[in-house]
Tab-separated table of C-alpha atoms in Angstrom:
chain	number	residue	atom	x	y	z
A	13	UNK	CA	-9.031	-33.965	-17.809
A	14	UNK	CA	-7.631	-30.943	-19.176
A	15	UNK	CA	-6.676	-29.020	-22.381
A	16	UNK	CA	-3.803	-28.081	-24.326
A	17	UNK	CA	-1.387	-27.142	-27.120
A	18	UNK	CA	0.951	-29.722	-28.035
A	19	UNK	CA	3.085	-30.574	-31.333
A	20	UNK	CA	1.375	-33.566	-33.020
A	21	UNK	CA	3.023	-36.068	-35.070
A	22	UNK	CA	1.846	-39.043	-37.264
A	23	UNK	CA	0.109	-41.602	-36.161
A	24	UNK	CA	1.432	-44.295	-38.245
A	25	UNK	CA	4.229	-44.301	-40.540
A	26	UNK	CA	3.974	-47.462	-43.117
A	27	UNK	CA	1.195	-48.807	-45.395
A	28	UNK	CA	1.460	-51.575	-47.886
A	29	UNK	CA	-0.761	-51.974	-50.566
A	30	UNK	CA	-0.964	-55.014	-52.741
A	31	UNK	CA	-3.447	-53.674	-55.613
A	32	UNK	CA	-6.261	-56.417	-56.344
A	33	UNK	CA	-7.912	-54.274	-59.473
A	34	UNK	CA	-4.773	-52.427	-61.276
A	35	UNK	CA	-7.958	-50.817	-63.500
A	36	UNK	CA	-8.939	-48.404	-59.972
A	37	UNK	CA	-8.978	-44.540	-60.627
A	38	UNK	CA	-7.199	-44.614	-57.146
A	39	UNK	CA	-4.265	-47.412	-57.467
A	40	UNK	CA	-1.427	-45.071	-57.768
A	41	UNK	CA	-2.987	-43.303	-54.507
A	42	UNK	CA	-3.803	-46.082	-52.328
A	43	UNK	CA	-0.173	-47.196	-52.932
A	44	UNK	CA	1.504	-44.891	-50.427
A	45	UNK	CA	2.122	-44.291	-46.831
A	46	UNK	CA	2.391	-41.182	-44.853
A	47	UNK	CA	5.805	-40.409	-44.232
A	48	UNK	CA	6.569	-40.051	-40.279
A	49	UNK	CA	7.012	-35.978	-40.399
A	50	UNK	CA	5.939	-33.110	-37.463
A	51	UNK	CA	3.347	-30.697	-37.457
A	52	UNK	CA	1.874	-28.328	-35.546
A	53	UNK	CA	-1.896	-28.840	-34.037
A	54	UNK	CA	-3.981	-28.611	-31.380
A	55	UNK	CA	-4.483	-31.472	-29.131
A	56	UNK	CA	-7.238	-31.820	-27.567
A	57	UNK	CA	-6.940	-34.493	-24.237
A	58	UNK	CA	-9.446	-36.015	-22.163
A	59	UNK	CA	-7.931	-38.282	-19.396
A	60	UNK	CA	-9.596	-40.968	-17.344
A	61	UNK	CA	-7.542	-42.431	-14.874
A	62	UNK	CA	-7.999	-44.798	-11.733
A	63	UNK	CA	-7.187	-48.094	-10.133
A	64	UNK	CA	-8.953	-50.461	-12.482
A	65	UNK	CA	-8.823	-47.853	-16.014
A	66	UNK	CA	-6.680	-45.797	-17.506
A	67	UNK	CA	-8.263	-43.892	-20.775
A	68	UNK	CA	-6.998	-41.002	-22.626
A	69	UNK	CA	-8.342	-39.527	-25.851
A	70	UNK	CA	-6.917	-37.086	-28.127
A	71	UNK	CA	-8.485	-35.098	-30.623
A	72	UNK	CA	-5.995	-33.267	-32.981
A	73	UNK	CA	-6.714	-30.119	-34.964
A	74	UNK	CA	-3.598	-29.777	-37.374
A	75	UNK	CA	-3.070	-26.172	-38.102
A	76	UNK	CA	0.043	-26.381	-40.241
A	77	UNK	CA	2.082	-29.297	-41.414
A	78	UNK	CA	2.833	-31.581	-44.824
A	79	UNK	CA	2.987	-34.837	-45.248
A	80	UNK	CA	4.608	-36.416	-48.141
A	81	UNK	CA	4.166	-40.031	-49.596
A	82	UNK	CA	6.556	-42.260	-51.458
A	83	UNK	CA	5.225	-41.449	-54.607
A	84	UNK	CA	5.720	-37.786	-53.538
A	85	UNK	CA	2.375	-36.510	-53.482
A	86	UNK	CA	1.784	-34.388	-50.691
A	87	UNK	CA	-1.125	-34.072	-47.734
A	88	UNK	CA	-2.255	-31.265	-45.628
A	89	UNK	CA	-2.931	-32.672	-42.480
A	90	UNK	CA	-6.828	-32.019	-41.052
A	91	UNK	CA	-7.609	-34.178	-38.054
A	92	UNK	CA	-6.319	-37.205	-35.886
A	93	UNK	CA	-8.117	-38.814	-33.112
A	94	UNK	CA	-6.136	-41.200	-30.858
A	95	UNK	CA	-8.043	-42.712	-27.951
A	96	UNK	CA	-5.644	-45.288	-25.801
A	97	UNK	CA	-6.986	-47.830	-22.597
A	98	UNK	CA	-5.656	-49.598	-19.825
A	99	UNK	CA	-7.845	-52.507	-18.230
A	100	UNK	CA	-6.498	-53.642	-14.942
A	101	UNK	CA	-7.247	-57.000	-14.209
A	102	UNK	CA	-5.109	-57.349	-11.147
A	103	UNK	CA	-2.656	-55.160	-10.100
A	104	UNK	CA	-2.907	-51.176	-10.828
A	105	UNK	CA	-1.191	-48.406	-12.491
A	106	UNK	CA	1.781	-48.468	-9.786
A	107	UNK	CA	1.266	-52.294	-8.814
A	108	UNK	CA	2.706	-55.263	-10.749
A	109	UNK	CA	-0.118	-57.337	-12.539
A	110	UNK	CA	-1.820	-58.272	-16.108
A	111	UNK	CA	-3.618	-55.541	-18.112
A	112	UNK	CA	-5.223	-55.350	-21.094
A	113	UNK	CA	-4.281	-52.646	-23.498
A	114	UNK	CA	-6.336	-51.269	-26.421
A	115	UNK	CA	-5.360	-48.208	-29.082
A	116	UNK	CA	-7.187	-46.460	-31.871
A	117	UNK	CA	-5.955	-44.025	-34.006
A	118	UNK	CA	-7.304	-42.182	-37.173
A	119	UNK	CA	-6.101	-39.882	-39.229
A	120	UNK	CA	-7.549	-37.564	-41.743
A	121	UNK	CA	-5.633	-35.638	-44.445
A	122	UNK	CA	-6.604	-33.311	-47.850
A	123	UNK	CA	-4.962	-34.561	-51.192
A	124	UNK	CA	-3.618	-30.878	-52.014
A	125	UNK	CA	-5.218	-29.632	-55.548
A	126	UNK	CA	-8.639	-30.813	-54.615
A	127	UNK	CA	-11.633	-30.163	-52.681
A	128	UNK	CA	-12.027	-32.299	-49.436
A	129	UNK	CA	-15.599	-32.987	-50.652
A	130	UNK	CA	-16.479	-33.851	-54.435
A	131	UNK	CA	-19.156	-34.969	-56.347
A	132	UNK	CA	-17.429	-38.389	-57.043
A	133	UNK	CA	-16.618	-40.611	-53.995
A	134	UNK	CA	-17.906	-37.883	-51.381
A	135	UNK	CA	-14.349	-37.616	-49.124
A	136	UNK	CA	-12.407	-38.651	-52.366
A	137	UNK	CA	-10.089	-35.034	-51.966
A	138	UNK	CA	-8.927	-37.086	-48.744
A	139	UNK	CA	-6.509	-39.606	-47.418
A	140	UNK	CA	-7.675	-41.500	-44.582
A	141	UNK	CA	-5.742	-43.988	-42.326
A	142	UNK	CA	-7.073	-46.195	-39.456
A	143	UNK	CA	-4.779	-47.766	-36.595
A	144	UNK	CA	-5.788	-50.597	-34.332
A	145	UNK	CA	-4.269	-52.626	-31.591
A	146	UNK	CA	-5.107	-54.821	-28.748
A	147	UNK	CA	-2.434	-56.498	-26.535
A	148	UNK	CA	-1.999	-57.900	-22.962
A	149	UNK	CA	0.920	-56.671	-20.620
A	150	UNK	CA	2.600	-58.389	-17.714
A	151	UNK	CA	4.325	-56.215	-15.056
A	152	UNK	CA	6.066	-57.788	-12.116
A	153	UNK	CA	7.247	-57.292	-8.647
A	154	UNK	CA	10.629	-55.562	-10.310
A	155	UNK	CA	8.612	-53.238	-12.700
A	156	UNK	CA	10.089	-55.524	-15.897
A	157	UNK	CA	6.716	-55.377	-18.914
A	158	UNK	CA	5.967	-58.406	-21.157
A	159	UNK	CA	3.774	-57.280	-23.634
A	160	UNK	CA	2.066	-59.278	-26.474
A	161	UNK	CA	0.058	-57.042	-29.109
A	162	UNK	CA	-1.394	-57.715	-32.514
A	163	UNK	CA	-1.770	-54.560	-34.459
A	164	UNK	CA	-4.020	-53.926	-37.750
A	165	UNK	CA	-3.084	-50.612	-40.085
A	166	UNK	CA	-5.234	-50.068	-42.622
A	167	UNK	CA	-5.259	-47.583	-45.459
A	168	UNK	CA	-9.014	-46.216	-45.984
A	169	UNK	CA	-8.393	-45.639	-49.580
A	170	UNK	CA	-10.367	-48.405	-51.291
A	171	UNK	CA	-10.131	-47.709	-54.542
A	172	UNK	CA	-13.235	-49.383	-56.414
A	173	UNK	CA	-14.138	-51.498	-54.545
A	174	UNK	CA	-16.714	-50.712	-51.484
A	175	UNK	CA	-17.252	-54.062	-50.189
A	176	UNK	CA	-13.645	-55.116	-49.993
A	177	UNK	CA	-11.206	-52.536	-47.860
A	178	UNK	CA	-7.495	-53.036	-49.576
A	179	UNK	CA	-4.147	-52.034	-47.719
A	180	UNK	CA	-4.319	-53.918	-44.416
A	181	UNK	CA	-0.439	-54.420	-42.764
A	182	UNK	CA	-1.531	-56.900	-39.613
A	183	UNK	CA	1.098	-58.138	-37.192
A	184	UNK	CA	2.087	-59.384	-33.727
A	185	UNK	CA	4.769	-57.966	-31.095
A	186	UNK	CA	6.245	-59.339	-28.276
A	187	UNK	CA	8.306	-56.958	-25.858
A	188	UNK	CA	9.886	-56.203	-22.716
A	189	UNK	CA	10.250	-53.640	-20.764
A	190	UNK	CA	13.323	-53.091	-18.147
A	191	UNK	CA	13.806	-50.104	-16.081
A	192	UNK	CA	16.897	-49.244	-14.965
């Protein structure tokens, strides 16, 4: 467990947006990604680790930084939480076996020009981005790591439509990992 100043960076760096209703007051907004950029913040860790469990959560506090999308508007960066587990089901951390892996990440950032808050949409002065990823990991005798991980990114921006969030980029990867 412990505390301390670090340089924080994005947490994703691609969106896709396929607009369903070109008539949105956002659609030229929710059309961009955060560009993969560093800035400095505070980064706040609690770690959790044993035989069975390995957790760690991060809170960021972005002091400085910009963020720039395709369309070139820019972002101040606010906050970013990141919170990453490791379920042993056999094995441990320095023992070959199968885990199970889980990540979340958010991130928060303030459309420059406008008020984080508005009368509007509430957080509509904001951009907001939401990671997600679950996956299972083999590591053997030798230390070589066979992941398999589906992934979900999704873009908070909705435009108008509340029932229906827009911008999901969903995938699967497959890797391996050999130290030499």
């Amino acid at each position: 467990m412990g505390l301390y100043v670090d340089f924080a960076q994005a947490l994703r760096h691609q969106s896709r947006y396929v607009p369903q209703d070109s008539s949105s007051i956002y659609a030229a907004e929710e059309n961009e990604s955060i560009q993969h950029q560093l800035d400095l913040g505070l980064d706040f860790r609690v770690s959790i680790h044993n035989d069975r469990v390995a957790s760690d959560l991060h809170n960021v506090i972005f002091l400085s930084g910009n963020r720039v999308g395709p369309n070139l508007l820019t972002y101040q960066p606010l906050l970013g939480f990141m919170w990453s587990n490791k379920f042993h089901f056999t094995g441990s951390e320095t023992e070959p076996g199968l885990s199970f892996l889980t990540d979340l990440n958010f991130y928060f950032a303030k459309k420059n020009g406008v008020k984080v808050f508005n009368s509007h949409d509430g957080l509509g002065g904001t951009k907001r981005e939401i990671y997600l990823s679950y996956g299972l990991r083999y590591t053997t005798e030798s230390k070589t790591a066979y992941t398999i991980r589906t992934y979900g990114f999704n873009n908070l921006n909705r435009g108008a439509s509340t029932m229906a969030p827009s911008g999901f980029k969903d995938g699967l990867s497959i890797g391996i990992v050999k130290p030499f």
